Amino acid sequence: MSYKLLIDGALVDGASDIEVVNPASGIAFANAPRADEQQAQTAVAAAKRAFPGWAALGFAQRRGYLDALAEAIRVRIDDFARILTQEQGKPLKEARQEVLGAIAALAYYAPFELEPRVLRDTADERIIEQRYPLGVVAAITPWNYPLLLLMVKLAPALITGNTVIAKPAPTTPLTTLLLGEVAAEILPPGVFQTLVDRNDLGALLSGHPDVAHVSFTGSTPTGKKVLGSAADTLKRFTLELGGNDAAIILDDADVAKVAPRIFSGATTNAGQICLAVKRVYAPHAMMDALCTELARLAGEAVVGDGLEQGTTIGPIQNRAQFEKVLGFIEDARAHGTIVAGGEALPGDGYFIAPTIVRDLPDDARLVREEQFGPVLPVLGYDDLDDAIRRANDSDYGLGGTVWTSNVDRGIAVASRIESGTVWVNKHLELPFDVPFGGAKQSGIGRQQGIEGMEDFTQPRIVNVALG
Ligand code: NAD
């Protein structure tokens, strides 16, 4: 299969090519077109030209385009899922869920209209808040959920009347390119475009004077660069960044019930989820039972090629991250006790056995930093206040979970966690109507929900004297 960039309505070659590696084999399986600076400039100019016409269509007409795009993705769902597994590594069933999630995001946003809000309506005056689209949006995405994380930007940005340039991570460009191919038949030229780079065009887009909004999902260090580059033009941005989410297990929780959910929260997508469980705090009295159960689950997991039936955990997405996660394991081995996993699997793929570590000090790398891999530290506590303090002792504040048999206690603890989302007795549920975003260094702004649409618009107050 050959892939093309979508620029100004045309499917075109890149200035050069990059190889895309299947992380299950470590071998390149496709070439992707790589855009150069000139192509990026062409894309920005085309998006700017397309904007007034797209914005003028209004919600009802744009809805038709979004519905058509959703249908066209549905027709190619098997292609999307297979390519996603090959480029990203996740099991095919989860890849399919991601594609279905992308279709659902389009279906959720397509019927939306942002109505003007009447702030005051008296005999003397009427004050209304209207919202209008911003212009060209750069949607910059990471490699863990390349299609879904793009769609939660693309759908609300398009329906509110913006034009969008998608720039995926260099190691997972193919599903974005396929989306461009599908969209080329549906959307007017310049409304949606795709650019693939080698980590060199994100800064061009985020600093570009004709890009009005940068919707960025990725690591906190890169998010800081985006924030810096937006300063010159005071452009708008949404930053969805890294996390180091704590799961706090209360002393009344049932280990047999909680352990499988913690394990899945830490190892789904091989732990490469911003909102994965990245640290567990459990009462000391529960540590042995919990670690035994987590180790059993780790032993039962089927780690392998996502295209093979029965695989429950795929590879780490790229070699650099694979080596980084192995570095976390080596550091944990030196400072704690590994009770399951603790190694890469033999072969050329980037496979890491799900790893459970206990007895680490609070300043261990695996506790302080974001591992973004299937390696979970389990830490003991005696005093719940102390566990909450330790959970909050992080620059990150993306998510978190509380596990208990007493919902009221769970809510009370959740209300003390400094994060954008805290789940009680559930995890990784992100309905499109619920806003999502980070606290502290995990991000700025919100995606999803009405707030996620408003982020792509400028409020305008119209203040009218009557009579
Ligand atoms: P990354 O920050 O390395 O890259 C993300 C994107 O930014 C890529 O497309 C990359 O090419 C681009 N980029 C690189 N340099 C840039 C620059 N100077 N300006 C603009 N863009 C630039 O992140 P990653 O390693 O691909 O993804 C993993 C990280 O993403 C983790 O920290 C994870 O927690 C985070 N993440 C956050 C969320 C969320 O919603 N909060 C969701 C998924 C992943």
Short mmCIF file of C-alpha atoms and ligand atoms in Angstrom, two decimals:
data_model
loop_
_atom_site.label_atom_id
_atom_site.label_comp_id
_atom_site.label_asym_id
_atom_site.label_seq_id
_atom_site.Cartn_x
_atom_site.Cartn_y
_atom_site.Cartn_z
CA MET A 1 0.00 0.00 0.00
CA SER A 2 1.35 3.45 -0.82
CA TYR A 3 0.67 6.46 1.36
CA LYS A 4 0.31 10.12 0.41
CA LEU A 5 0.12 13.42 2.19
CA LEU A 6 -3.13 15.37 1.77
CA ILE A 7 -2.25 18.98 0.92
CA ASP A 8 -4.71 21.49 -0.52
CA GLY A 9 -7.11 18.75 -1.64
CA ALA A 10 -4.46 16.68 -3.46
CA LEU A 11 -2.87 13.41 -2.39
CA VAL A 12 0.83 14.03 -2.94
CA ASP A 13 4.25 12.48 -2.32
CA GLY A 14 6.51 13.85 0.35
CA ALA A 15 9.80 15.62 -0.31
CA SER A 16 11.37 12.38 0.96
CA ASP A 17 10.26 9.15 2.63
CA ILE A 18 10.53 7.72 6.12
CA GLU A 19 10.40 4.06 7.04
CA VAL A 20 7.68 2.94 9.41
CA VAL A 21 8.72 0.10 11.71
CA ASN A 22 6.38 -2.58 13.01
CA PRO A 23 7.27 -2.72 16.73
CA ALA A 24 6.28 -6.39 16.87
CA SER A 25 9.11 -7.30 14.48
CA GLY A 26 11.47 -4.33 14.67
CA ILE A 27 11.34 -4.31 10.84
CA ALA A 28 10.17 -1.52 8.53
CA PHE A 29 6.94 -2.55 6.80
CA ALA A 30 5.93 0.64 4.99
CA ASN A 31 7.23 3.95 3.74
CA ALA A 32 5.53 7.19 4.64
CA PRO A 33 5.90 10.44 2.70
CA ARG A 34 7.79 13.03 4.72
CA ALA A 35 6.87 16.67 4.18
CA ASP A 36 9.46 19.41 4.01
CA GLU A 37 9.10 22.99 5.18
CA GLN A 38 7.80 24.17 1.85
CA GLN A 39 4.99 21.61 1.90
CA ALA A 40 4.15 22.65 5.46
CA GLN A 41 3.96 26.29 4.31
CA THR A 42 1.75 25.26 1.38
CA ALA A 43 -0.55 23.42 3.79
CA VAL A 44 -0.85 26.40 6.13
CA ALA A 45 -1.62 28.71 3.20
CA ALA A 46 -4.26 26.29 1.87
CA ALA A 47 -5.85 25.95 5.32
CA LYS A 48 -5.97 29.72 5.63
CA ARG A 49 -7.60 30.07 2.20
CA ALA A 50 -10.16 27.36 2.95
CA PHE A 51 -11.13 28.78 6.33
CA PRO A 52 -13.61 31.57 5.43
CA GLY A 53 -15.67 29.31 3.16
CA TRP A 54 -15.74 26.46 5.68
CA ALA A 55 -16.62 28.79 8.54
CA ALA A 56 -19.41 30.39 6.48
CA LEU A 57 -21.10 27.04 5.83
CA GLY A 58 -22.62 26.94 9.30
CA PHE A 59 -23.11 24.00 11.62
CA ALA A 60 -25.87 22.22 9.69
CA GLN A 61 -23.89 21.95 6.45
CA ARG A 62 -20.66 21.02 8.19
CA ARG A 63 -22.56 18.24 9.93
CA GLY A 64 -23.16 16.58 6.56
CA TYR A 65 -19.41 16.47 5.92
CA LEU A 66 -18.67 14.97 9.34
CA ASP A 67 -21.37 12.33 8.90
CA ALA A 68 -19.94 11.43 5.49
CA LEU A 69 -16.43 11.18 6.92
CA ALA A 70 -17.63 8.88 9.72
CA GLU A 71 -19.33 6.64 7.17
CA ALA A 72 -16.24 6.53 4.94
CA ILE A 73 -14.06 5.47 7.89
CA ARG A 74 -16.59 2.80 8.79
CA VAL A 75 -16.32 1.35 5.28
CA ARG A 76 -12.52 1.01 5.71
CA ILE A 77 -12.57 -0.03 9.36
CA ASP A 78 -10.62 -3.24 8.76
CA ASP A 79 -7.85 -1.37 6.91
CA PHE A 80 -7.61 1.23 9.66
CA ALA A 81 -7.49 -1.39 12.43
CA ARG A 82 -4.87 -3.56 10.75
CA ILE A 83 -2.59 -0.63 9.89
CA LEU A 84 -2.99 0.70 13.41
CA THR A 85 -1.87 -2.59 14.91
CA GLN A 86 1.06 -2.79 12.51
CA GLU A 87 2.32 0.71 13.17
CA GLN A 88 1.42 1.03 16.85
CA GLY A 89 1.53 -2.53 18.17
CA LYS A 90 -1.75 -2.79 20.08
CA PRO A 91 -3.84 -5.98 19.80
CA LEU A 92 -6.13 -5.92 16.76
CA LYS A 93 -9.26 -5.97 18.92
CA GLU A 94 -8.10 -2.79 20.69
CA ALA A 95 -7.12 -1.22 17.37
CA ARG A 96 -10.67 -1.84 16.16
CA GLN A 97 -12.01 -0.23 19.33
CA GLU A 98 -9.83 2.79 18.66
CA VAL A 99 -11.22 3.13 15.13
CA LEU A 100 -14.77 2.74 16.45
CA GLY A 101 -13.94 5.40 19.05
CA ALA A 102 -12.83 7.76 16.28
CA ILE A 103 -16.09 7.18 14.42
CA ALA A 104 -18.01 7.73 17.67
CA ALA A 105 -16.19 11.03 18.24
CA LEU A 106 -17.33 12.25 14.82
CA ALA A 107 -20.87 11.06 15.53
CA TYR A 108 -20.86 12.82 18.90
CA TYR A 109 -19.71 16.20 17.58
CA ALA A 110 -21.48 16.21 14.18
CA PRO A 111 -24.93 17.27 15.45
CA PHE A 112 -23.58 19.95 17.81
CA GLU A 113 -24.26 23.65 17.47
CA LEU A 114 -22.78 26.24 19.76
CA GLU A 115 -25.75 28.52 20.37
CA PRO A 116 -25.20 32.14 21.40
CA ARG A 117 -25.59 32.57 25.17
CA VAL A 118 -27.88 35.37 26.34
CA LEU A 119 -26.16 36.96 29.35
CA ARG A 120 -28.65 39.74 29.90
CA ASP A 121 -32.00 40.52 28.27
CA THR A 122 -33.90 43.50 29.71
CA ALA A 123 -36.01 46.33 28.36
CA ASP A 124 -32.84 48.44 28.05
CA GLU A 125 -30.23 46.09 26.78
CA ARG A 126 -29.37 42.69 25.38
CA ILE A 127 -25.95 41.13 25.94
CA ILE A 128 -25.10 38.00 24.04
CA GLU A 129 -21.99 35.83 23.97
CA GLN A 130 -21.37 34.43 20.52
CA ARG A 131 -18.57 32.09 19.52
CA TYR A 132 -16.72 32.10 16.23
CA PRO A 133 -14.05 29.74 14.89
CA LEU A 134 -10.38 30.60 15.30
CA GLY A 135 -8.97 29.72 11.88
CA VAL A 136 -6.18 27.24 11.13
CA VAL A 137 -5.72 24.57 13.81
CA ALA A 138 -2.58 22.44 14.08
CA ALA A 139 -3.47 19.04 15.58
CA ILE A 140 -0.23 17.51 16.86
CA THR A 141 -0.49 13.98 18.20
CA PRO A 142 1.63 11.29 19.91
CA TRP A 143 2.12 7.62 19.02
CA ASN A 144 -0.02 5.80 21.58
CA TYR A 145 -3.53 6.41 20.15
CA PRO A 146 -2.77 8.06 16.81
CA LEU A 147 -6.29 7.94 15.38
CA LEU A 148 -8.46 8.55 18.44
CA LEU A 149 -6.35 11.39 19.81
CA LEU A 150 -6.48 13.07 16.40
CA MET A 151 -10.23 12.66 16.12
CA VAL A 152 -11.01 14.25 19.51
CA LYS A 153 -9.33 17.34 18.05
CA LEU A 154 -10.47 17.09 14.43
CA ALA A 155 -14.19 16.55 15.03
CA PRO A 156 -14.79 19.52 17.38
CA ALA A 157 -12.41 21.78 15.42
CA LEU A 158 -14.16 21.06 12.11
CA ILE A 159 -17.72 21.28 13.37
CA THR A 160 -17.03 24.69 14.91
CA GLY A 161 -15.72 25.91 11.53
CA ASN A 162 -11.92 25.69 11.77
CA THR A 163 -9.60 24.10 9.23
CA VAL A 164 -7.14 21.50 10.50
CA ILE A 165 -3.61 20.33 9.74
CA ALA A 166 -2.81 16.97 11.35
CA LYS A 167 0.77 16.17 12.26
CA PRO A 168 1.17 12.67 13.72
CA ALA A 169 4.20 11.32 15.54
CA PRO A 170 6.88 10.16 13.08
CA THR A 171 6.65 6.55 14.25
CA THR A 172 2.85 6.26 13.73
CA PRO A 173 1.94 8.29 10.64
CA LEU A 174 -0.02 5.73 8.64
CA THR A 175 -3.52 5.85 10.14
CA THR A 176 -3.43 9.66 9.89
CA LEU A 177 -2.38 9.38 6.23
CA LEU A 178 -5.16 6.88 5.58
CA LEU A 179 -7.61 9.29 7.18
CA GLY A 180 -6.33 11.96 4.78
CA GLU A 181 -6.88 9.62 1.85
CA VAL A 182 -10.45 8.97 2.96
CA ALA A 183 -11.12 12.65 3.69
CA ALA A 184 -9.74 13.75 0.29
CA GLU A 185 -12.91 12.44 -1.34
CA ILE A 186 -15.19 14.22 1.10
CA LEU A 187 -13.89 17.48 2.51
CA PRO A 188 -13.24 20.64 0.46
CA PRO A 189 -9.54 21.32 -0.31
CA GLY A 190 -7.58 22.74 2.61
CA VAL A 191 -10.18 21.92 5.27
CA PHE A 192 -8.22 18.91 6.49
CA GLN A 193 -4.58 18.17 5.61
CA THR A 194 -1.89 15.76 6.73
CA LEU A 195 1.82 16.38 7.23
CA VAL A 196 4.36 13.77 8.30
CA ASP A 197 7.71 14.83 9.70
CA ARG A 198 10.68 13.65 11.69
CA ASN A 199 9.84 15.75 14.73
CA ASP A 200 10.88 18.84 12.76
CA LEU A 201 7.59 20.41 11.60
CA GLY A 202 5.72 20.60 14.92
CA ALA A 203 7.69 23.68 15.93
CA LEU A 204 7.12 25.29 12.51
CA LEU A 205 3.37 24.83 12.92
CA SER A 206 3.17 25.91 16.55
CA GLY A 207 5.20 29.06 15.84
CA HIS A 208 3.48 29.90 12.54
CA PRO A 209 1.70 33.28 12.51
CA ASP A 210 -1.14 31.87 10.37
CA VAL A 211 -1.87 28.99 12.74
CA ALA A 212 -4.47 30.25 15.19
CA HIS A 213 -4.67 27.31 17.59
CA VAL A 214 -2.33 24.45 18.45
CA SER A 215 -4.08 21.42 19.88
CA PHE A 216 -1.21 19.36 21.19
CA THR A 217 -1.13 15.94 22.85
CA GLY A 218 2.25 14.62 23.89
CA SER A 219 4.88 14.78 26.56
CA THR A 220 5.23 17.59 29.08
CA PRO A 221 8.72 18.66 27.86
CA THR A 222 7.44 19.07 24.27
CA GLY A 223 4.28 20.76 25.57
CA LYS A 224 6.47 23.38 27.22
CA LYS A 225 8.15 24.07 23.88
CA VAL A 226 4.73 24.49 22.25
CA LEU A 227 3.74 26.91 24.99
CA GLY A 228 6.93 28.89 24.40
CA SER A 229 6.49 29.06 20.63
CA ALA A 230 2.91 30.30 20.97
CA ALA A 231 4.01 33.35 22.92
CA ASP A 232 5.08 35.44 19.93
CA THR A 233 1.67 35.47 18.30
CA LEU A 234 -0.33 34.91 21.50
CA LYS A 235 -1.94 31.97 19.77
CA ARG A 236 -4.48 29.75 21.47
CA PHE A 237 -3.53 26.24 22.48
CA THR A 238 -4.74 23.11 24.20
CA LEU A 239 -2.05 21.04 25.87
CA GLU A 240 -2.78 17.42 26.84
CA LEU A 241 0.45 16.24 28.42
CA GLY A 242 1.99 13.50 30.48
CA GLY A 243 0.81 11.96 33.73
CA ASN A 244 1.96 9.91 36.69
CA ASP A 245 -1.39 8.79 37.95
CA ALA A 246 -1.70 7.22 41.37
CA ALA A 247 -4.17 4.49 42.29
CA ILE A 248 -4.98 4.64 46.00
CA ILE A 249 -6.44 1.45 47.41
CA LEU A 250 -8.31 1.92 50.69
CA ASP A 251 -8.13 -0.64 53.50
CA ASP A 252 -11.73 -1.76 52.90
CA ALA A 253 -11.13 -2.74 49.26
CA ASP A 254 -11.44 -6.31 48.02
CA VAL A 255 -8.05 -7.31 46.58
CA ALA A 256 -9.50 -10.00 44.31
CA LYS A 257 -11.83 -7.45 42.72
CA VAL A 258 -9.43 -4.55 42.52
CA ALA A 259 -6.23 -6.28 41.34
CA PRO A 260 -7.45 -7.18 37.81
CA ARG A 261 -8.66 -3.63 37.25
CA ILE A 262 -5.44 -2.09 38.47
CA PHE A 263 -3.49 -4.51 36.30
CA SER A 264 -5.52 -3.67 33.23
CA GLY A 265 -5.28 0.05 34.03
CA ALA A 266 -1.49 -0.25 34.14
CA THR A 267 -0.90 -2.53 31.15
CA THR A 268 -3.57 -1.80 28.53
CA ASN A 269 -1.80 -0.57 25.37
CA ALA A 270 1.39 -1.88 27.04
CA GLY A 271 1.04 0.87 29.65
CA GLN A 272 1.36 3.56 26.98
CA ILE A 273 -1.61 5.61 28.09
CA CYS A 274 -1.36 9.08 29.54
CA LEU A 275 -3.98 8.02 32.11
CA ALA A 276 -2.55 4.58 32.89
CA VAL A 277 -2.15 3.59 36.52
CA LYS A 278 1.50 4.51 37.04
CA ARG A 279 1.83 4.14 40.83
CA VAL A 280 -0.19 2.12 43.34
CA TYR A 281 -0.55 3.00 47.02
CA ALA A 282 -1.91 0.12 49.14
CA PRO A 283 -2.14 -0.40 52.91
CA HIS A 284 0.91 -2.30 54.15
CA ALA A 285 -1.35 -5.06 55.45
CA MET A 286 -2.65 -5.60 51.91
CA MET A 287 0.72 -5.50 50.11
CA ASP A 288 1.46 -9.25 50.05
CA ALA A 289 -1.96 -10.29 48.83
CA LEU A 290 -2.08 -7.50 46.24
CA CYS A 291 1.41 -8.13 44.87
CA THR A 292 0.76 -11.88 44.66
CA GLU A 293 -2.42 -11.24 42.70
CA LEU A 294 -0.81 -8.67 40.38
CA ALA A 295 2.12 -11.04 39.76
CA ARG A 296 -0.30 -13.84 38.90
CA LEU A 297 -2.07 -11.59 36.38
CA ALA A 298 1.28 -10.54 34.91
CA GLY A 299 2.21 -14.20 34.48
CA GLU A 300 -1.07 -14.93 32.68
CA ALA A 301 -0.80 -12.02 30.23
CA VAL A 302 -0.10 -13.01 26.63
CA VAL A 303 2.56 -10.64 25.32
CA GLY A 304 3.00 -10.75 21.56
CA ASP A 305 2.26 -9.47 18.08
CA GLY A 306 -1.05 -7.62 18.14
CA LEU A 307 -2.07 -9.33 14.91
CA GLU A 308 -1.93 -12.74 16.59
CA GLN A 309 -5.11 -13.94 18.16
CA GLY A 310 -4.99 -14.17 21.92
CA THR A 311 -2.41 -11.41 22.43
CA THR A 312 -3.39 -9.27 25.41
CA ILE A 313 -0.35 -6.98 25.53
CA GLY A 314 1.50 -5.78 22.43
CA PRO A 315 5.00 -4.34 22.11
CA ILE A 316 6.29 -0.94 23.16
CA GLN A 317 5.69 1.34 20.19
CA ASN A 318 9.27 2.34 19.33
CA ARG A 319 12.83 1.44 20.13
CA ALA A 320 13.66 4.63 22.02
CA GLN A 321 10.72 4.12 24.38
CA PHE A 322 11.53 0.40 24.70
CA GLU A 323 15.03 1.26 25.89
CA LYS A 324 13.69 3.93 28.21
CA VAL A 325 11.30 1.48 29.87
CA LEU A 326 14.10 -1.08 30.25
CA GLY A 327 16.10 1.68 31.97
CA PHE A 328 13.26 2.14 34.47
CA ILE A 329 13.32 -1.61 35.15
CA GLU A 330 17.06 -1.64 35.77
CA ASP A 331 16.77 1.27 38.19
CA ALA A 332 13.85 -0.46 39.97
CA ARG A 333 15.85 -3.69 40.24
CA ALA A 334 18.59 -1.76 42.01
CA HIS A 335 16.25 -0.10 44.54
CA GLY A 336 13.28 -2.43 45.00
CA THR A 337 11.98 -5.98 44.54
CA ILE A 338 10.71 -7.20 41.20
CA VAL A 339 7.91 -9.69 41.80
CA ALA A 340 6.92 -10.31 38.17
CA GLY A 341 8.48 -9.73 34.74
CA GLY A 342 11.53 -7.53 34.82
CA GLU A 343 12.86 -8.19 31.34
CA ALA A 344 12.47 -7.83 27.60
CA LEU A 345 11.22 -10.87 25.75
CA PRO A 346 13.59 -12.56 23.31
CA GLY A 347 13.34 -11.62 19.63
CA ASP A 348 13.51 -8.46 17.56
CA GLY A 349 10.18 -6.96 18.64
CA TYR A 350 10.00 -4.37 21.42
CA PHE A 351 8.31 -6.66 23.93
CA ILE A 352 8.54 -6.19 27.68
CA ALA A 353 7.08 -8.67 30.16
CA PRO A 354 4.53 -6.93 32.43
CA THR A 355 6.53 -6.02 35.48
CA ILE A 356 5.44 -5.52 39.10
CA VAL A 357 7.88 -3.88 41.53
CA ARG A 358 7.48 -3.43 45.30
CA ASP A 359 9.43 -1.84 48.14
CA LEU A 360 10.74 1.09 46.12
CA PRO A 361 11.59 4.34 47.90
CA ASP A 362 9.45 7.37 47.04
CA ASP A 363 12.32 9.01 45.20
CA ALA A 364 12.90 6.08 42.82
CA ARG A 365 12.70 6.99 39.13
CA LEU A 366 9.77 4.62 38.60
CA VAL A 367 7.81 6.49 41.27
CA ARG A 368 8.78 10.05 40.31
CA GLU A 369 8.77 9.87 36.50
CA GLU A 370 6.33 8.75 33.82
CA GLN A 371 7.32 5.23 32.75
CA PHE A 372 4.85 4.92 29.83
CA GLY A 373 5.26 1.14 29.73
CA PRO A 374 3.96 -2.02 31.45
CA VAL A 375 5.97 -1.56 34.65
CA LEU A 376 4.07 -0.88 37.87
CA PRO A 377 5.44 0.16 41.27
CA VAL A 378 3.34 -0.90 44.28
CA LEU A 379 4.00 1.21 47.37
CA GLY A 380 2.82 0.58 50.92
CA TYR A 381 1.23 3.05 53.33
CA ASP A 382 0.00 3.03 56.93
CA ASP A 383 -1.72 6.37 57.07
CA LEU A 384 -4.24 7.39 54.39
CA ASP A 385 -3.43 11.10 54.75
CA ASP A 386 0.17 10.24 54.03
CA ALA A 387 -0.80 8.20 50.96
CA ILE A 388 -2.82 11.14 49.61
CA ARG A 389 0.11 13.49 50.24
CA ARG A 390 2.47 11.15 48.40
CA ALA A 391 0.01 10.74 45.51
CA ASN A 392 -0.18 14.54 45.17
CA ASP A 393 3.57 14.98 45.49
CA SER A 394 4.09 15.18 41.72
CA ASP A 395 4.41 17.85 39.06
CA TYR A 396 1.82 15.89 37.10
CA GLY A 397 -1.93 15.93 37.73
CA LEU A 398 -3.69 14.16 34.90
CA GLY A 399 -5.84 11.41 36.44
CA GLY A 400 -6.02 9.03 39.36
CA THR A 401 -8.19 6.33 40.88
CA VAL A 402 -9.52 5.42 44.31
CA TRP A 403 -10.55 1.84 45.10
CA THR A 404 -12.84 1.08 48.04
CA SER A 405 -15.98 -0.77 49.10
CA ASN A 406 -17.32 2.50 50.56
CA VAL A 407 -18.27 4.96 47.83
CA ASP A 408 -18.58 7.92 50.20
CA ARG A 409 -15.05 7.37 51.47
CA GLY A 410 -13.94 7.02 47.87
CA ILE A 411 -15.47 10.38 46.92
CA ALA A 412 -13.92 12.02 49.98
CA VAL A 413 -10.45 10.79 49.00
CA ALA A 414 -10.99 11.62 45.30
CA SER A 415 -11.88 15.17 46.33
CA ARG A 416 -8.37 15.58 47.74
CA ILE A 417 -6.48 14.44 44.62
CA GLU A 418 -4.92 17.27 42.57
CA SER A 419 -5.80 15.96 39.12
CA GLY A 420 -8.04 16.73 36.16
CA THR A 421 -9.96 13.44 36.48
CA VAL A 422 -10.29 11.04 39.40
CA TRP A 423 -12.24 7.81 39.07
CA VAL A 424 -13.69 5.89 42.01
CA ASN A 425 -13.93 2.11 41.49
CA LYS A 426 -13.53 2.46 37.72
CA HIS A 427 -10.89 3.60 35.31
CA LEU A 428 -10.15 4.78 31.77
CA GLU A 429 -13.71 5.75 31.05
CA LEU A 430 -13.69 8.94 28.95
CA PRO A 431 -17.14 9.60 27.52
CA PHE A 432 -17.15 12.29 24.82
CA ASP A 433 -19.64 14.44 26.74
CA VAL A 434 -17.32 14.72 29.75
CA PRO A 435 -14.51 17.29 29.58
CA PHE A 436 -11.02 15.96 30.06
CA GLY A 437 -7.67 17.62 30.73
CA GLY A 438 -4.78 17.95 33.10
CA ALA A 439 -3.96 19.83 36.28
CA LYS A 440 -0.46 21.13 37.08
CA GLN A 441 2.09 20.14 34.41
CA SER A 442 -0.28 17.63 32.81
CA GLY A 443 -1.85 20.26 30.61
CA ILE A 444 -3.85 23.39 29.94
CA GLY A 445 -7.35 23.51 28.49
CA ARG A 446 -9.96 20.85 27.98
CA GLN A 447 -10.84 18.34 25.30
CA GLN A 448 -14.18 16.60 24.86
CA GLY A 449 -17.53 17.85 26.07
CA ILE A 450 -18.80 21.31 25.20
CA GLU A 451 -15.63 22.77 26.73
CA GLY A 452 -13.62 20.81 24.15
CA MET A 453 -15.53 22.58 21.37
CA GLU A 454 -15.36 25.97 22.99
CA ASP A 455 -11.58 25.64 23.08
CA PHE A 456 -11.64 25.94 19.27
CA THR A 457 -13.64 29.16 19.30
CA GLN A 458 -13.28 32.78 20.28
CA PRO A 459 -16.02 34.22 22.49
CA ARG A 460 -17.43 37.55 21.34
CA ILE A 461 -19.72 39.68 23.47
CA VAL A 462 -22.33 41.63 21.57
CA ASN A 463 -23.73 44.31 23.86
CA VAL A 464 -26.81 46.09 22.49
CA ALA A 465 -28.72 49.14 23.79
CA LEU A 466 -32.47 48.69 23.24
CA GLY A 467 -35.15 51.30 22.87
P1 NAD B 1 6.19 13.83 22.22
O1 NAD B 1 5.96 15.02 23.05
O2 NAD B 1 7.55 13.33 22.00
O3 NAD B 1 5.57 14.04 20.75
C1 NAD B 1 4.23 14.43 20.55
C2 NAD B 1 4.11 15.14 19.21
O4 NAD B 1 4.82 16.39 19.27
C3 NAD B 1 4.70 14.39 18.02
O5 NAD B 1 3.82 14.53 16.93
C4 NAD B 1 6.01 15.13 17.78
O6 NAD B 1 6.47 15.02 16.45
C5 NAD B 1 5.61 16.54 18.09
N1 NAD B 1 6.72 17.47 18.39
C6 NAD B 1 8.01 17.19 18.66
N2 NAD B 1 8.71 18.33 18.89
C7 NAD B 1 7.82 19.35 18.77
C8 NAD B 1 7.93 20.77 18.91
N3 NAD B 1 9.07 21.36 19.25
N4 NAD B 1 6.81 21.51 18.73
C9 NAD B 1 5.63 20.93 18.43
N5 NAD B 1 5.48 19.59 18.28
C10 NAD B 1 6.56 18.81 18.44
O7 NAD B 1 5.24 12.70 22.87
P2 NAD B 1 5.18 11.15 22.53
O8 NAD B 1 6.42 10.52 23.05
O9 NAD B 1 4.81 10.99 21.09
O10 NAD B 1 3.92 10.70 23.40
C11 NAD B 1 3.98 10.24 24.71
C12 NAD B 1 3.59 11.32 25.69
O11 NAD B 1 2.30 11.83 25.37
C13 NAD B 1 3.47 10.85 27.12
O12 NAD B 1 4.06 11.78 27.99
C14 NAD B 1 1.98 10.77 27.37
O13 NAD B 1 1.60 10.85 28.71
C15 NAD B 1 1.50 11.92 26.56
N6 NAD B 1 0.09 11.77 26.24
C16 NAD B 1 -0.81 12.61 26.83
C17 NAD B 1 -2.16 12.45 26.59
C18 NAD B 1 -3.19 13.37 27.22
O14 NAD B 1 -4.30 13.40 26.73
N7 NAD B 1 -2.87 14.09 28.27
C19 NAD B 1 -2.60 11.44 25.74
C20 NAD B 1 -1.65 10.60 25.16
C21 NAD B 1 -0.30 10.77 25.41
#
